[in-house]
Short mmCIF file of C-alpha atoms in Angstrom, two decimals:
data_model
loop_
_atom_site.label_atom_id
_atom_site.label_comp_id
_atom_site.label_asym_id
_atom_site.label_seq_id
_atom_site.Cartn_x
_atom_site.Cartn_y
_atom_site.Cartn_z
CA UNK T 1067 42.30 46.85 -132.89
CA UNK T 1068 41.46 49.37 -130.14
CA UNK T 1069 37.81 49.20 -131.07
CA UNK T 1070 37.74 45.40 -130.68
CA UNK T 1071 39.47 45.65 -127.31
CA UNK T 1072 36.97 48.24 -126.16
CA UNK T 1073 34.00 46.05 -127.33
CA UNK T 1074 35.57 43.01 -125.61
CA UNK T 1075 35.96 44.97 -122.38
CA UNK T 1076 32.34 46.19 -122.58
CA UNK T 1077 31.06 42.62 -123.10
CA UNK T 1078 33.18 41.29 -120.23
CA UNK T 1079 31.90 44.03 -117.88
CA UNK T 1080 28.29 43.39 -118.95
CA UNK T 1081 28.63 39.62 -118.37
CA UNK T 1082 30.18 40.19 -114.97
CA UNK T 1083 27.37 42.63 -114.05
CA UNK T 1084 24.80 40.00 -115.07
CA UNK T 1085 26.71 37.26 -113.21
CA UNK T 1086 26.28 39.36 -110.04
CA UNK T 1087 22.74 40.47 -110.95
CA UNK T 1088 21.00 39.88 -107.58
CA UNK T 1089 23.49 41.92 -105.56
CA UNK T 1090 23.86 44.60 -108.26
CA UNK T 1091 20.08 45.10 -108.43
CA UNK T 1092 19.88 45.22 -104.62
CA UNK T 1093 22.62 47.87 -104.60
CA UNK T 1094 20.78 50.00 -107.16
CA UNK T 1095 17.56 49.70 -105.16
CA UNK T 1096 19.35 50.76 -101.95
CA UNK T 1097 20.98 53.67 -103.78
CA UNK T 1098 17.55 54.72 -105.03
CA UNK T 1099 16.13 54.60 -101.51
CA UNK T 1100 19.04 56.68 -100.16
CA UNK T 1101 18.52 59.34 -102.89
CA UNK T 1102 20.01 62.57 -101.60
CA UNK T 1103 21.76 60.89 -98.67
CA UNK T 1104 24.28 59.24 -101.03
CA UNK T 1105 26.59 60.33 -103.81
CA UNK T 1106 28.78 58.48 -106.29
CA UNK T 1107 32.48 59.20 -106.10
CA UNK T 1108 33.72 57.39 -109.19
CA UNK T 1109 34.90 53.89 -109.95
CA UNK T 1110 37.80 52.29 -108.06
CA UNK T 1111 39.04 48.83 -109.07
CA UNK T 1112 35.91 48.25 -111.13
CA UNK T 1113 33.64 49.12 -108.19
CA UNK T 1114 31.29 52.13 -108.09
CA UNK T 1115 31.91 53.94 -104.80
CA UNK T 1116 28.77 55.30 -103.18
CA UNK T 1117 29.34 57.49 -100.13
CA UNK T 1118 26.66 58.06 -97.51
CA UNK T 1119 26.04 58.91 -93.84
CA UNK T 1120 23.21 56.43 -93.38
CA UNK T 1121 24.46 52.89 -94.00
CA UNK T 1122 27.59 51.14 -92.69
CA UNK T 1123 30.31 50.39 -95.21
CA UNK T 1124 29.23 47.40 -97.29
CA UNK T 1125 29.70 45.80 -100.67
CA UNK T 1126 27.04 44.53 -103.08
CA UNK T 1127 28.34 43.30 -106.46
CA UNK T 1128 30.00 46.13 -108.34
CA UNK T 1129 28.95 48.71 -105.75
CA UNK T 1130 30.60 49.63 -102.48
CA UNK T 1131 28.61 51.78 -100.03
CA UNK T 1132 31.03 53.74 -97.90
CA UNK T 1133 30.13 55.34 -94.61
CA UNK T 1134 31.91 58.70 -94.70
CA UNK T 1135 33.46 57.88 -91.29
CA UNK T 1136 34.92 54.53 -92.42
CA UNK T 1137 38.57 53.65 -92.12
CA UNK T 1138 40.72 52.66 -95.09
CA UNK T 1139 40.97 49.17 -93.56
CA UNK T 1140 37.19 48.82 -93.65
CA UNK T 1141 36.99 50.01 -97.24
CA UNK T 1142 39.73 47.60 -98.32
CA UNK T 1143 37.86 44.81 -96.58
CA UNK T 1144 34.78 45.60 -98.72
CA UNK T 1145 36.90 45.17 -101.86
CA UNK T 1146 37.42 41.62 -100.57
CA UNK T 1147 33.65 41.12 -100.43
CA UNK T 1148 33.46 42.44 -103.98
CA UNK T 1149 36.00 39.85 -105.03
CA UNK T 1150 33.88 37.17 -103.34
CA UNK T 1151 30.92 38.40 -105.36
CA UNK T 1152 32.96 38.17 -108.59
CA UNK T 1153 33.72 34.54 -107.84
CA UNK T 1154 30.38 33.36 -106.46
CA UNK T 1155 28.05 35.39 -108.65
CA UNK T 1156 24.39 34.62 -107.92
CA UNK T 1157 25.36 32.45 -104.90
CA UNK T 1158 27.05 35.36 -103.13
CA UNK T 1159 24.07 36.62 -101.15
CA UNK T 1160 23.26 33.13 -99.83
CA UNK T 1161 26.85 32.01 -99.12
CA UNK T 1162 28.42 35.30 -98.04
CA UNK T 1163 26.10 38.33 -97.99
CA UNK T 1164 23.32 37.25 -95.62
CA UNK T 1165 25.60 35.33 -93.21
CA UNK T 1166 27.99 38.34 -93.12
CA UNK T 1167 25.16 40.75 -92.39
CA UNK T 1168 23.85 38.53 -89.58
CA UNK T 1169 27.41 38.09 -88.18
CA UNK T 1170 27.85 41.87 -88.22
CA UNK T 1171 24.59 42.40 -86.27
CA UNK T 1172 25.40 39.68 -83.71
CA UNK T 1173 28.95 40.99 -83.29
CA UNK T 1174 27.68 44.54 -82.74
CA UNK T 1175 25.03 43.48 -80.20
CA UNK T 1176 27.43 41.19 -78.31
CA UNK T 1177 30.11 43.89 -78.14
CA UNK T 1178 27.51 46.19 -76.43
CA UNK T 1179 27.19 43.65 -73.56
CA UNK T 1180 30.93 42.99 -73.31
CA UNK T 1181 31.25 39.78 -75.40
CA UNK T 1182 34.01 40.23 -77.96
CA UNK T 1183 35.82 38.12 -80.57
CA UNK T 1184 37.91 38.70 -83.68
CA UNK T 1185 35.35 39.90 -86.22
CA UNK T 1186 37.51 38.73 -89.14
CA UNK T 1187 37.68 35.13 -87.93
CA UNK T 1188 34.16 34.33 -89.27
CA UNK T 1189 34.39 32.56 -92.67
CA UNK T 1190 32.55 35.30 -94.60
CA UNK T 1191 35.12 37.86 -93.54
CA UNK T 1192 38.14 36.15 -95.07
CA UNK T 1193 37.34 33.24 -97.42
CA UNK T 1194 38.10 33.93 -101.15
CA UNK T 1195 39.39 37.44 -100.38
CA UNK T 1196 43.01 36.94 -101.44
CA UNK T 1197 45.03 40.14 -100.90
CA UNK T 1198 42.06 41.81 -99.18
CA UNK T 1199 42.09 39.31 -96.27
CA UNK T 1200 42.55 41.62 -93.26
CA UNK T 1201 44.00 38.79 -91.18
CA UNK T 1202 47.16 38.78 -93.35
CA UNK T 1203 48.14 42.32 -92.38
#
């Protein structure tokens, strides 16, 4: 019985990885580019945690890149993006990933000239996040 459960879990994980193929492959490519600047720190909640000092904290499929200076709030928020990826699969990058990246860049640039707004009010930062929705805290 344990063997069947283990096989079932393996198949489920493989199907989920394939469901999120575009973002998972992008994450592996980014990890390859970072090489020595990044290190894996295990799996948390089904996500491979990759720590680095180069990229900001971000989520791509089953991988979460964590800036070593990130807050716990920021890391939890990325678990929400991972949940979005679980739900949207191959649509994630189009619906959430790219708009979130652009929003992040615009928010950063605007904050440098004194224009500020609640970062988490943009749809990509809270829709489909459930318990990881920062606005609920």
